[in-house]
CSV table of C-alpha atoms in Angstrom, one decimal:
chain,number,residue,atom,x,y,z
A,16,MET,CA,-18.8,18.0,-30.3
A,17,HIS,CA,-21.1,20.9,-29.5
A,18,PRO,CA,-19.7,24.1,-31.2
A,19,HIS,CA,-19.9,26.0,-27.9
A,20,VAL,CA,-18.1,23.4,-25.8
A,21,ASN,CA,-14.3,24.0,-25.6
A,22,PRO,CA,-12.2,20.9,-26.2
A,23,PRO,CA,-10.4,19.7,-23.0
A,24,SER,CA,-7.1,21.5,-22.3
A,25,LEU,CA,-3.8,19.5,-22.5
A,26,ALA,CA,-3.7,19.5,-18.7
A,27,GLU,CA,-7.3,18.1,-18.6
A,28,GLN,CA,-6.4,15.4,-21.2
A,29,ALA,CA,-3.3,14.4,-19.1
A,30,TYR,CA,-5.4,14.4,-15.9
A,31,LEU,CA,-8.1,12.1,-17.3
A,32,PHE,CA,-5.5,9.7,-18.8
A,33,VAL,CA,-3.3,9.4,-15.8
A,34,ARG,CA,-6.3,9.4,-13.4
A,35,ASP,CA,-7.7,6.3,-14.9
A,36,GLN,CA,-4.3,4.6,-15.2
A,37,LEU,CA,-4.0,5.1,-11.4
A,38,VAL,CA,-7.6,4.1,-10.6
A,39,MET,CA,-7.3,0.8,-12.5
A,40,LEU,CA,-3.8,0.2,-11.1
A,41,ASP,CA,-2.2,0.2,-14.6
A,42,ILE,CA,0.2,2.5,-12.8
A,43,PRO,CA,0.8,0.3,-9.7
A,44,PRO,CA,0.5,1.7,-6.2
A,45,GLY,CA,3.9,3.0,-4.9
A,46,SER,CA,5.4,3.2,-8.4
A,47,PRO,CA,7.2,6.4,-9.6
A,48,ILE,CA,5.4,8.7,-12.2
A,49,ASN,CA,7.7,9.3,-15.1
A,50,GLU,CA,6.8,12.7,-16.5
A,51,ASP,CA,8.9,12.4,-19.7
A,52,GLU,CA,7.4,9.0,-20.4
A,53,LEU,CA,3.8,10.3,-19.9
A,54,GLY,CA,4.6,13.3,-22.1
A,55,GLY,CA,5.9,11.0,-24.9
A,56,THR,CA,2.8,8.8,-24.6
A,57,LEU,CA,0.4,11.7,-24.7
A,58,GLY,CA,2.4,13.9,-27.2
A,59,MET,CA,2.7,16.9,-24.9
A,60,GLY,CA,5.3,18.7,-22.8
A,61,ARG,CA,6.0,18.6,-19.1
A,62,THR,CA,3.8,21.6,-18.1
A,63,PRO,CA,0.4,20.0,-18.6
A,64,ILE,CA,1.6,16.8,-17.1
A,65,ARG,CA,2.7,18.6,-13.9
A,66,GLU,CA,-0.6,20.5,-13.7
A,67,ALA,CA,-2.4,17.2,-13.9
A,68,LEU,CA,-0.2,15.6,-11.2
A,69,LYS,CA,-0.9,18.5,-8.8
A,70,ARG,CA,-4.6,17.9,-9.3
A,71,LEU,CA,-4.2,14.2,-8.8
A,72,GLU,CA,-2.2,14.8,-5.6
A,73,SER,CA,-5.2,16.8,-4.2
A,74,GLU,CA,-7.3,13.8,-5.0
A,75,ARG,CA,-5.0,11.4,-3.0
A,76,LEU,CA,-4.0,9.4,-6.2
A,77,VAL,CA,-0.4,10.6,-6.2
A,78,VAL,CA,2.1,11.9,-3.7
A,79,ALA,CA,5.0,14.2,-4.4
A,80,TYR,CA,8.3,14.1,-2.3
A,81,PRO,CA,10.9,16.8,-2.5
A,82,ARG,CA,13.9,15.7,-4.5
A,83,ARG,CA,12.5,12.2,-5.0
A,84,GLY,CA,9.6,12.8,-7.4
A,85,THR,CA,6.0,11.9,-7.7
A,86,PHE,CA,4.6,8.4,-6.9
A,87,ALA,CA,1.3,6.6,-7.1
A,88,THR,CA,-0.2,6.5,-3.7
A,89,ASP,CA,-0.3,3.1,-1.9
A,90,VAL,CA,-3.7,1.5,-1.4
A,91,HIS,CA,-4.4,1.1,2.3
A,92,ILE,CA,-7.2,-1.2,3.4
A,93,SER,CA,-7.4,0.9,6.6
A,94,ASP,CA,-8.9,3.7,4.3
A,95,LEU,CA,-11.9,1.4,3.5
A,96,ALA,CA,-14.0,2.4,6.5
A,97,HIS,CA,-13.4,6.1,5.9
A,98,ILE,CA,-14.2,5.9,2.1
A,99,SER,CA,-17.2,3.8,2.8
A,100,GLU,CA,-18.5,6.2,5.4
A,101,VAL,CA,-18.4,9.0,2.9
A,102,ARG,CA,-20.0,6.9,0.1
A,103,ARG,CA,-22.8,5.6,2.4
A,104,THR,CA,-23.8,9.2,3.1
A,105,LEU,CA,-23.4,10.7,-0.4
A,106,GLU,CA,-24.3,8.0,-2.9
A,107,PRO,CA,-27.9,7.3,-1.8
A,108,MET,CA,-28.5,11.1,-1.8
A,109,ALA,CA,-27.0,11.4,-5.2
A,110,THR,CA,-29.0,8.6,-6.8
A,111,ALA,CA,-32.2,9.9,-5.3
A,112,ALA,CA,-31.4,13.3,-6.8
A,113,ALA,CA,-30.5,11.6,-10.2
A,114,ALA,CA,-34.0,9.9,-10.2
A,115,GLU,CA,-35.6,13.3,-9.7
A,116,ARG,CA,-33.4,15.5,-12.0
A,117,ALA,CA,-32.4,13.3,-14.9
A,118,THR,CA,-33.4,14.8,-18.2
A,119,GLU,CA,-35.0,12.8,-21.0
A,120,ALA,CA,-31.5,12.6,-22.7
A,121,ASP,CA,-30.1,11.3,-19.4
A,122,ARG,CA,-32.8,8.6,-19.1
A,123,ALA,CA,-32.1,7.6,-22.7
A,124,THR,CA,-28.4,7.2,-21.9
A,125,LEU,CA,-29.2,5.1,-18.8
A,126,THR,CA,-31.6,3.0,-20.7
A,127,GLU,CA,-28.9,2.2,-23.3
A,128,LEU,CA,-26.4,1.3,-20.5
A,129,ARG,CA,-29.0,-1.0,-18.9
A,130,ALA,CA,-29.5,-2.7,-22.3
A,131,GLN,CA,-25.7,-3.3,-22.5
A,132,LEU,CA,-25.7,-4.7,-19.0
A,133,ASP,CA,-28.6,-7.0,-19.9
A,134,ALA,CA,-26.6,-8.2,-22.9
A,135,GLY,CA,-23.9,-9.2,-20.4
A,136,VAL,CA,-20.3,-8.3,-19.6
A,137,PRO,CA,-17.7,-11.2,-19.8
A,138,ALA,CA,-17.9,-12.7,-16.3
A,139,GLY,CA,-14.2,-13.7,-16.2
A,140,ASP,CA,-12.9,-10.4,-17.4
A,141,ASN,CA,-12.5,-8.5,-14.1
A,142,ALA,CA,-10.7,-5.5,-15.7
A,143,GLU,CA,-13.6,-5.0,-18.1
A,144,LEU,CA,-16.2,-5.5,-15.2
A,145,LEU,CA,-14.4,-2.8,-13.2
A,146,ARG,CA,-14.3,-0.4,-16.2
A,147,THR,CA,-18.0,-1.0,-16.7
A,148,ASP,CA,-18.6,-0.3,-13.0
A,149,LEU,CA,-16.8,3.0,-13.2
A,150,ALA,CA,-18.6,4.0,-16.4
A,151,LEU,CA,-22.0,3.2,-14.8
A,152,HIS,CA,-21.3,5.2,-11.7
A,153,ARG,CA,-20.0,8.2,-13.7
A,154,ALA,CA,-23.1,8.2,-16.0
A,155,ILE,CA,-25.3,8.2,-12.9
A,156,TYR,CA,-23.4,11.0,-11.2
A,157,ARG,CA,-23.9,13.2,-14.4
A,158,CYS,CA,-27.6,12.9,-13.9
A,159,VAL,CA,-27.4,14.7,-10.5
A,160,HIS,CA,-26.6,18.0,-12.3
A,161,ASN,CA,-24.5,19.3,-9.5
A,162,PRO,CA,-20.9,19.6,-10.6
A,163,PHE,CA,-19.5,20.0,-7.0
A,164,LEU,CA,-21.3,16.8,-5.9
A,165,GLU,CA,-20.3,15.0,-9.1
A,166,ASP,CA,-16.6,15.8,-8.6
A,167,THR,CA,-16.8,14.5,-5.0
A,168,LEU,CA,-18.6,11.3,-5.9
A,169,ILE,CA,-16.1,10.5,-8.7
A,170,ARG,CA,-13.2,11.2,-6.3
A,171,TYR,CA,-14.4,8.7,-3.7
A,172,ASP,CA,-15.6,6.2,-6.3
A,173,ASN,CA,-12.0,6.3,-7.8
A,174,LEU,CA,-10.5,5.5,-4.4
A,175,ALA,CA,-13.0,2.7,-3.8
A,176,THR,CA,-12.2,1.2,-7.2
A,177,ARG,CA,-8.5,1.1,-6.4
A,178,ILE,CA,-9.3,-1.1,-3.4
A,179,TRP,CA,-11.5,-3.3,-5.7
A,180,CYS,CA,-8.6,-3.7,-8.1
A,181,VAL,CA,-6.3,-4.9,-5.3
A,182,PHE,CA,-8.8,-7.5,-4.1
A,183,VAL,CA,-10.5,-8.5,-7.3
A,184,PRO,CA,-8.2,-11.5,-8.1
A,185,ARG,CA,-9.5,-13.1,-4.8
A,186,LEU,CA,-13.1,-12.0,-5.2
A,187,SER,CA,-15.9,-14.1,-6.6
A,188,GLY,CA,-19.2,-12.7,-7.9
A,189,MET,CA,-17.8,-9.5,-9.4
A,190,ALA,CA,-20.2,-9.9,-12.3
A,191,GLY,CA,-23.1,-10.0,-9.8
A,192,HIS,CA,-21.9,-6.7,-8.2
A,193,VAL,CA,-22.0,-5.0,-11.6
A,194,ASP,CA,-25.4,-6.6,-12.5
A,195,GLU,CA,-26.8,-5.0,-9.3
A,196,HIS,CA,-26.9,-1.8,-11.4
A,197,VAL,CA,-29.8,-3.0,-13.5
A,198,PRO,CA,-32.5,-2.4,-10.8
A,199,LEU,CA,-30.8,0.8,-9.8
A,200,LEU,CA,-30.7,2.1,-13.3
A,201,THR,CA,-34.4,1.2,-13.6
A,202,ALA,CA,-35.3,3.1,-10.4
A,203,ILE,CA,-33.5,6.2,-11.7
A,204,ILE,CA,-35.0,5.9,-15.2
A,205,GLU,CA,-38.5,5.6,-13.7
A,206,GLY,CA,-37.9,8.5,-11.3
A,207,ASP,CA,-38.2,6.4,-8.1
A,208,ALA,CA,-35.9,8.4,-5.8
A,209,GLU,CA,-36.7,6.3,-2.6
A,210,LYS,CA,-36.0,3.0,-4.3
A,211,ALA,CA,-32.8,4.4,-6.0
A,212,ALA,CA,-31.5,5.5,-2.6
A,213,ALA,CA,-32.3,2.2,-0.9
A,214,LEU,CA,-30.6,0.1,-3.7
A,215,THR,CA,-27.6,2.4,-3.6
A,216,LEU,CA,-27.1,2.0,0.1
A,217,GLU,CA,-27.3,-1.8,-0.3
A,218,HIS,CA,-24.8,-1.7,-3.2
A,219,VAL,CA,-22.2,0.4,-1.2
A,220,ALA,CA,-22.6,-1.7,1.9
A,221,GLY,CA,-22.2,-4.8,-0.2
A,222,PHE,CA,-18.9,-3.5,-1.6
A,223,GLU,CA,-17.5,-2.9,1.9
A,224,ALA,CA,-18.7,-6.3,3.2
A,225,ALA,CA,-17.2,-8.2,0.2
A,226,ILE,CA,-13.8,-6.6,0.8
A,227,ARG,CA,-14.0,-7.1,4.6
A,228,ALA,CA,-14.7,-10.8,4.1
A,229,LEU,CA,-11.2,-11.1,2.6
A,230,ILE,CA,-9.3,-9.3,5.2
């Protein structure tokens, strides 16, 4: 770690751990969040866990009820149109910016990720495919070099991924959806903002269409 970069706080560690448990539905929608159990798993007290849960509530991943406790939010298919509207607007703008702003180090990271995709992700392992999809999106968002936009992109990608997770047992072609990132990564690496934006819009629209086909 860079000597001038502070390690993540306990609350940040708790947030990142619980967030991805919620996104991947390892904590199922509607289920209670057990603070003591999480504290035991993470080796920390209740205070950082509670700080993390407040942040997750603002991101619509958990909901707190007075005297009842905190629960993972339900996944509502009715949210798909709203989430997709935001992503259709923001994602193409973001990947175009990434193509223009990515540093040499960023482009090297994306090139490495593209090589891993070319090597292949197990087609039958949907959980691994979804984790790969999340990792790719987050790597691209970092190339935008706008922390406010990056936070927003991650937030809506997390909500979209929860919908993926609900429907993925009934979906075919998940590997193809992940493989769509190869030309997108290439466009960003090569600095082609227009192509990156067009491919991203196609990718986001494809996600929405694949889910709608199952409703």
